Tab-separated table of C-alpha atoms in Angstrom:
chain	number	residue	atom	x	y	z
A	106	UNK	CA	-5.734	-37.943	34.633
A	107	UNK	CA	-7.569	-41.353	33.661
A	108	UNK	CA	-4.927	-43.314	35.871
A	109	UNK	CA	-5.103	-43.588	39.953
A	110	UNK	CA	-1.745	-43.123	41.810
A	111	UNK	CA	-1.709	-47.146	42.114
A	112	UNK	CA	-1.314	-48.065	38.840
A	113	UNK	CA	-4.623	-49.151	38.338
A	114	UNK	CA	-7.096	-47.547	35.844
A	115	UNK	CA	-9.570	-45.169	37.181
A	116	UNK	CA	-12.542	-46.490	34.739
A	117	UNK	CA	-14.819	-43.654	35.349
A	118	UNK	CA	-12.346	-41.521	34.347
A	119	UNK	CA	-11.288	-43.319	31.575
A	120	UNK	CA	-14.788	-44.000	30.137
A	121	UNK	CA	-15.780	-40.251	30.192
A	122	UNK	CA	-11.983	-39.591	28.077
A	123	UNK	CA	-12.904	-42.062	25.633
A	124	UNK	CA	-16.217	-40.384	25.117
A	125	UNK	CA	-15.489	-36.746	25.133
A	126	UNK	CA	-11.880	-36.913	23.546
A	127	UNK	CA	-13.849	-37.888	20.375
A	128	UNK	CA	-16.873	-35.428	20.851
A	129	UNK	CA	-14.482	-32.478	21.851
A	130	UNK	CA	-12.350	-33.401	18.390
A	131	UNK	CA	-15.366	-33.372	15.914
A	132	UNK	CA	-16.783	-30.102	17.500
A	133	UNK	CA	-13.440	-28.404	17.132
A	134	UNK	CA	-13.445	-29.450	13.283
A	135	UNK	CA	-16.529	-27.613	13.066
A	136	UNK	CA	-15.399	-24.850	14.546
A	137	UNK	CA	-15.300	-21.636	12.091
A	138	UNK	CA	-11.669	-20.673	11.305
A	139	UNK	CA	-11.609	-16.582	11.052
A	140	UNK	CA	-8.431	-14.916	9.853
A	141	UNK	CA	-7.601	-12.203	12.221
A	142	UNK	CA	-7.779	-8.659	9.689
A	143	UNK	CA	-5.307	-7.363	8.184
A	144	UNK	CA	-3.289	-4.994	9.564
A	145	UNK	CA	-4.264	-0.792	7.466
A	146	UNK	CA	-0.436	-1.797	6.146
A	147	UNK	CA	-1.171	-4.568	5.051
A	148	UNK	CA	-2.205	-2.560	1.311
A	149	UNK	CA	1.297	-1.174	1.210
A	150	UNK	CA	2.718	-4.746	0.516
A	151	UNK	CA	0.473	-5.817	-2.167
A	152	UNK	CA	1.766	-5.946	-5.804
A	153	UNK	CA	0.568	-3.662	-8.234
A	154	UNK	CA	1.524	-5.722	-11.321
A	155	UNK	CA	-1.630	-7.782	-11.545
A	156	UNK	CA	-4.578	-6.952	-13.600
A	157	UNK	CA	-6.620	-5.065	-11.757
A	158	UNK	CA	-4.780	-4.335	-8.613
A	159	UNK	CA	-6.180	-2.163	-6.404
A	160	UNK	CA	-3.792	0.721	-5.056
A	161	UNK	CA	-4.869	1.799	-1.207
A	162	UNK	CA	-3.912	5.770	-2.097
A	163	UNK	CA	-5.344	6.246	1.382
A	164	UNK	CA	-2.575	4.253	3.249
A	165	UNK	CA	-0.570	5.733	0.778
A	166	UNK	CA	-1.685	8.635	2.098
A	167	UNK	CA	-0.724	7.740	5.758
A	168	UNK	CA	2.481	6.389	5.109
A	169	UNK	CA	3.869	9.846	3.377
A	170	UNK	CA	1.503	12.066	5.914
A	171	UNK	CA	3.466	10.122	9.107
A	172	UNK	CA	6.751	10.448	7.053
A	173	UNK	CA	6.248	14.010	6.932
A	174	UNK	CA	4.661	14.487	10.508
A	175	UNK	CA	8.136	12.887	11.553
A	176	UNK	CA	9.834	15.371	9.873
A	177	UNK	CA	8.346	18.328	11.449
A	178	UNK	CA	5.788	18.548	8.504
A	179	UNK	CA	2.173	18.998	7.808
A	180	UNK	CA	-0.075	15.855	6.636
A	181	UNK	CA	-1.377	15.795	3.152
A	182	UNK	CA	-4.930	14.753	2.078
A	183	UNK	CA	-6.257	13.297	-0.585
A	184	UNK	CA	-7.451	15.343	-3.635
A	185	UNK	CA	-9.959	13.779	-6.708
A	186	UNK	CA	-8.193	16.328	-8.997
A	187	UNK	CA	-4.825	15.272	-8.238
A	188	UNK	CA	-5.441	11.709	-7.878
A	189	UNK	CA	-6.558	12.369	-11.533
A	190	UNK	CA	-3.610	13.905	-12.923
A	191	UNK	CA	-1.354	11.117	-11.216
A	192	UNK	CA	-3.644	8.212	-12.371
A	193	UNK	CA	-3.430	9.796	-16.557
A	194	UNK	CA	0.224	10.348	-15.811
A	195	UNK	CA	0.718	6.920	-14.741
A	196	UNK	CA	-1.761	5.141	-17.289
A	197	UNK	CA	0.291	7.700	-19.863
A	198	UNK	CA	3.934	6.225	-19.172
A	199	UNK	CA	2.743	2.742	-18.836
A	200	UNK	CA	1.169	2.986	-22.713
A	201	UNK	CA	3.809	4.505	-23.844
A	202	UNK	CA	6.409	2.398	-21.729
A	203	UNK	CA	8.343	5.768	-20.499
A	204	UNK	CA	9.440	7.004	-17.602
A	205	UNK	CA	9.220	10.909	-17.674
A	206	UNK	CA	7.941	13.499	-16.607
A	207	UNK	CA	6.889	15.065	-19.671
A	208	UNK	CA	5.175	12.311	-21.171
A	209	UNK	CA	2.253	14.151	-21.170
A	210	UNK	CA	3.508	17.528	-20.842
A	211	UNK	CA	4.920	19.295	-18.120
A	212	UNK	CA	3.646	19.417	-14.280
A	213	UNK	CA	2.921	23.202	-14.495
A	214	UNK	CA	0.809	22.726	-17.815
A	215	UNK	CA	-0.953	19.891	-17.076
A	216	UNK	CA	-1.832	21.302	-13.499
A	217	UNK	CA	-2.958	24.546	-14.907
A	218	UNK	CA	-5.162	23.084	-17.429
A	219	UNK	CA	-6.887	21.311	-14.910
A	220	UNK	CA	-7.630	23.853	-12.628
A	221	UNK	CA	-4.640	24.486	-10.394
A	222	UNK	CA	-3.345	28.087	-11.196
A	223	UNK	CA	-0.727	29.405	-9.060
A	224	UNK	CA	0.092	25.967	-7.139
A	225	UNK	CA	2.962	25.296	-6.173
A	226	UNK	CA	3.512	21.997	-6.983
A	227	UNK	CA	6.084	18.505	-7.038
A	228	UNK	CA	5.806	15.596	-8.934
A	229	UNK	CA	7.020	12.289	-8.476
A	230	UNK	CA	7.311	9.142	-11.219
A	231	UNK	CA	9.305	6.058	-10.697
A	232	UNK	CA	8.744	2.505	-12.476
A	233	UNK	CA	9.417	-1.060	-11.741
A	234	UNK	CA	8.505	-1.394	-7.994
A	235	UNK	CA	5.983	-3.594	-7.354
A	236	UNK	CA	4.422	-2.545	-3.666
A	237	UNK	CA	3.447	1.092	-2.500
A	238	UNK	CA	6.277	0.117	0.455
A	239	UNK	CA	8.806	-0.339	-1.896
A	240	UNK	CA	8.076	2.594	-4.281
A	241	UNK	CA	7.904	4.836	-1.269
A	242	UNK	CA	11.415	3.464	-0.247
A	243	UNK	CA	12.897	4.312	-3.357
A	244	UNK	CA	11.314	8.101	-3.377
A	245	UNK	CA	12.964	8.323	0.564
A	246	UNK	CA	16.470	7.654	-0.520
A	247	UNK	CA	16.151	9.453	-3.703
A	248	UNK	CA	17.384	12.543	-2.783
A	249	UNK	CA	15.339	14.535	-5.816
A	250	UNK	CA	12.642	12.556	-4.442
A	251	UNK	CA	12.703	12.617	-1.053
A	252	UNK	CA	12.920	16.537	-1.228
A	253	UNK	CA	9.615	15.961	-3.075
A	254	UNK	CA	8.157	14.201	-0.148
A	255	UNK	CA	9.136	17.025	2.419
A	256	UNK	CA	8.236	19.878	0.176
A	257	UNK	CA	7.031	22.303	3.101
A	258	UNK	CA	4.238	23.989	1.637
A	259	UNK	CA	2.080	20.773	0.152
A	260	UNK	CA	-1.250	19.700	1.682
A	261	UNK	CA	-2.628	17.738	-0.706
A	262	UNK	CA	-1.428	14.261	-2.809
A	263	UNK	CA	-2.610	12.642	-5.792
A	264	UNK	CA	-0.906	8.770	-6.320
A	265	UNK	CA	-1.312	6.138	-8.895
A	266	UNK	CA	0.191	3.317	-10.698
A	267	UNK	CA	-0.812	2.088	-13.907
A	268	UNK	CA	0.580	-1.845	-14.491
A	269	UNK	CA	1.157	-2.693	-18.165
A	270	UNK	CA	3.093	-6.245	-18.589
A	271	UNK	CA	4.131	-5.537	-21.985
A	272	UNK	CA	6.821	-3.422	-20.996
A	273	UNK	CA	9.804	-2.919	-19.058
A	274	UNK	CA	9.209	-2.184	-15.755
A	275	UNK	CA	5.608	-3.618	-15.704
A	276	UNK	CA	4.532	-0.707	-13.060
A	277	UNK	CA	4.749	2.648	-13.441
A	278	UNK	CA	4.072	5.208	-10.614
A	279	UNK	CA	3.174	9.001	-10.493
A	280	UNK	CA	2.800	11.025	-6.997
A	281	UNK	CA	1.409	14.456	-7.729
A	282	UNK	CA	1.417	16.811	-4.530
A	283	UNK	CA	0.514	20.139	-3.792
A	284	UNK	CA	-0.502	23.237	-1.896
């Protein structure tokens, strides 16, 4: 405190405040400001309809795995082949600015032509949500969908979304999982 308890200024005191107040300020301007990270979730709230957006499939990934784990469920993994088959179904609705299934033929076909014989398998395609958080949210209380996401016997996940801002919905969405 630069003040005595008569009233009278303490100048010691108040010389070395005058000096360091200043010297403390213009080292703690120099000081580096570091954003803490960003929480793994973080991914699941950024927007897919931007050029070149980058979806996380591997929080993806999490997010259904723990959904499933709370359901009594196995985790899925990633596969390269099914991320594959959901990123051309995905790229194939957003060209063609449909949302179906069949756009480019269905599940079972497409599957077995590239290599999965005799899997059993669920798709999922939605359109217009933005975030993996909210797309996931609409699968969950989707009945169709969420029956998708608990499918007992699937171990492995393929997710994409294609963005196109000439159409509709803007971002288009295809979960491919199986066993």
């Amino acid at each position: 405190m630069p003040f005595a308890t008569t009233g009278r200024p303490n100048l010691p005191r108040l010389r070395l405040a005058l000096v360091c107040t200043p010297l403390f300020l213009l080292l703690a301007g120099c000081a580096e400001t570091v954003a803490p990270p960003a929480a793994p979730e973080a991914s699941l709230y950024q927007s897919m309809a931007a050029p070149g957006a980058h979806l996380d499939a591997a929080a993806a990934r999490d997010m259904i795995s723990l959904y499933r784990r709370n359901n009594g469920l196995g985790a899925v993994a990633l596969d390269p082949g099914l991320m594959a088959q959901a990123r051309a179904q995905a790229d194939a609705m957003a060209a063609q600015d449909k949302l179906s299934h069949e756009v480019r033929g269905s599940l079972t076909d497409r599957l077995n032509h590239a290599g999965y014989e005799k899997s059993v398998a669920v798709e999922n395609v939605s359109a217009g949500y933005d975030t993996t958080a909210e797309v996931f949210s609409g699968w969950r209380n989707s009945p169709p969908h969420n029956a998708n996401l608990l499918a007992p016997r699937m171990t492995r996940m393929g997710i994409a979304a294609a963005y196109n801002p000439k159409t509709r919905y803007k971002v288009f969405w295809a979960l491919v999982m199986a066993n």
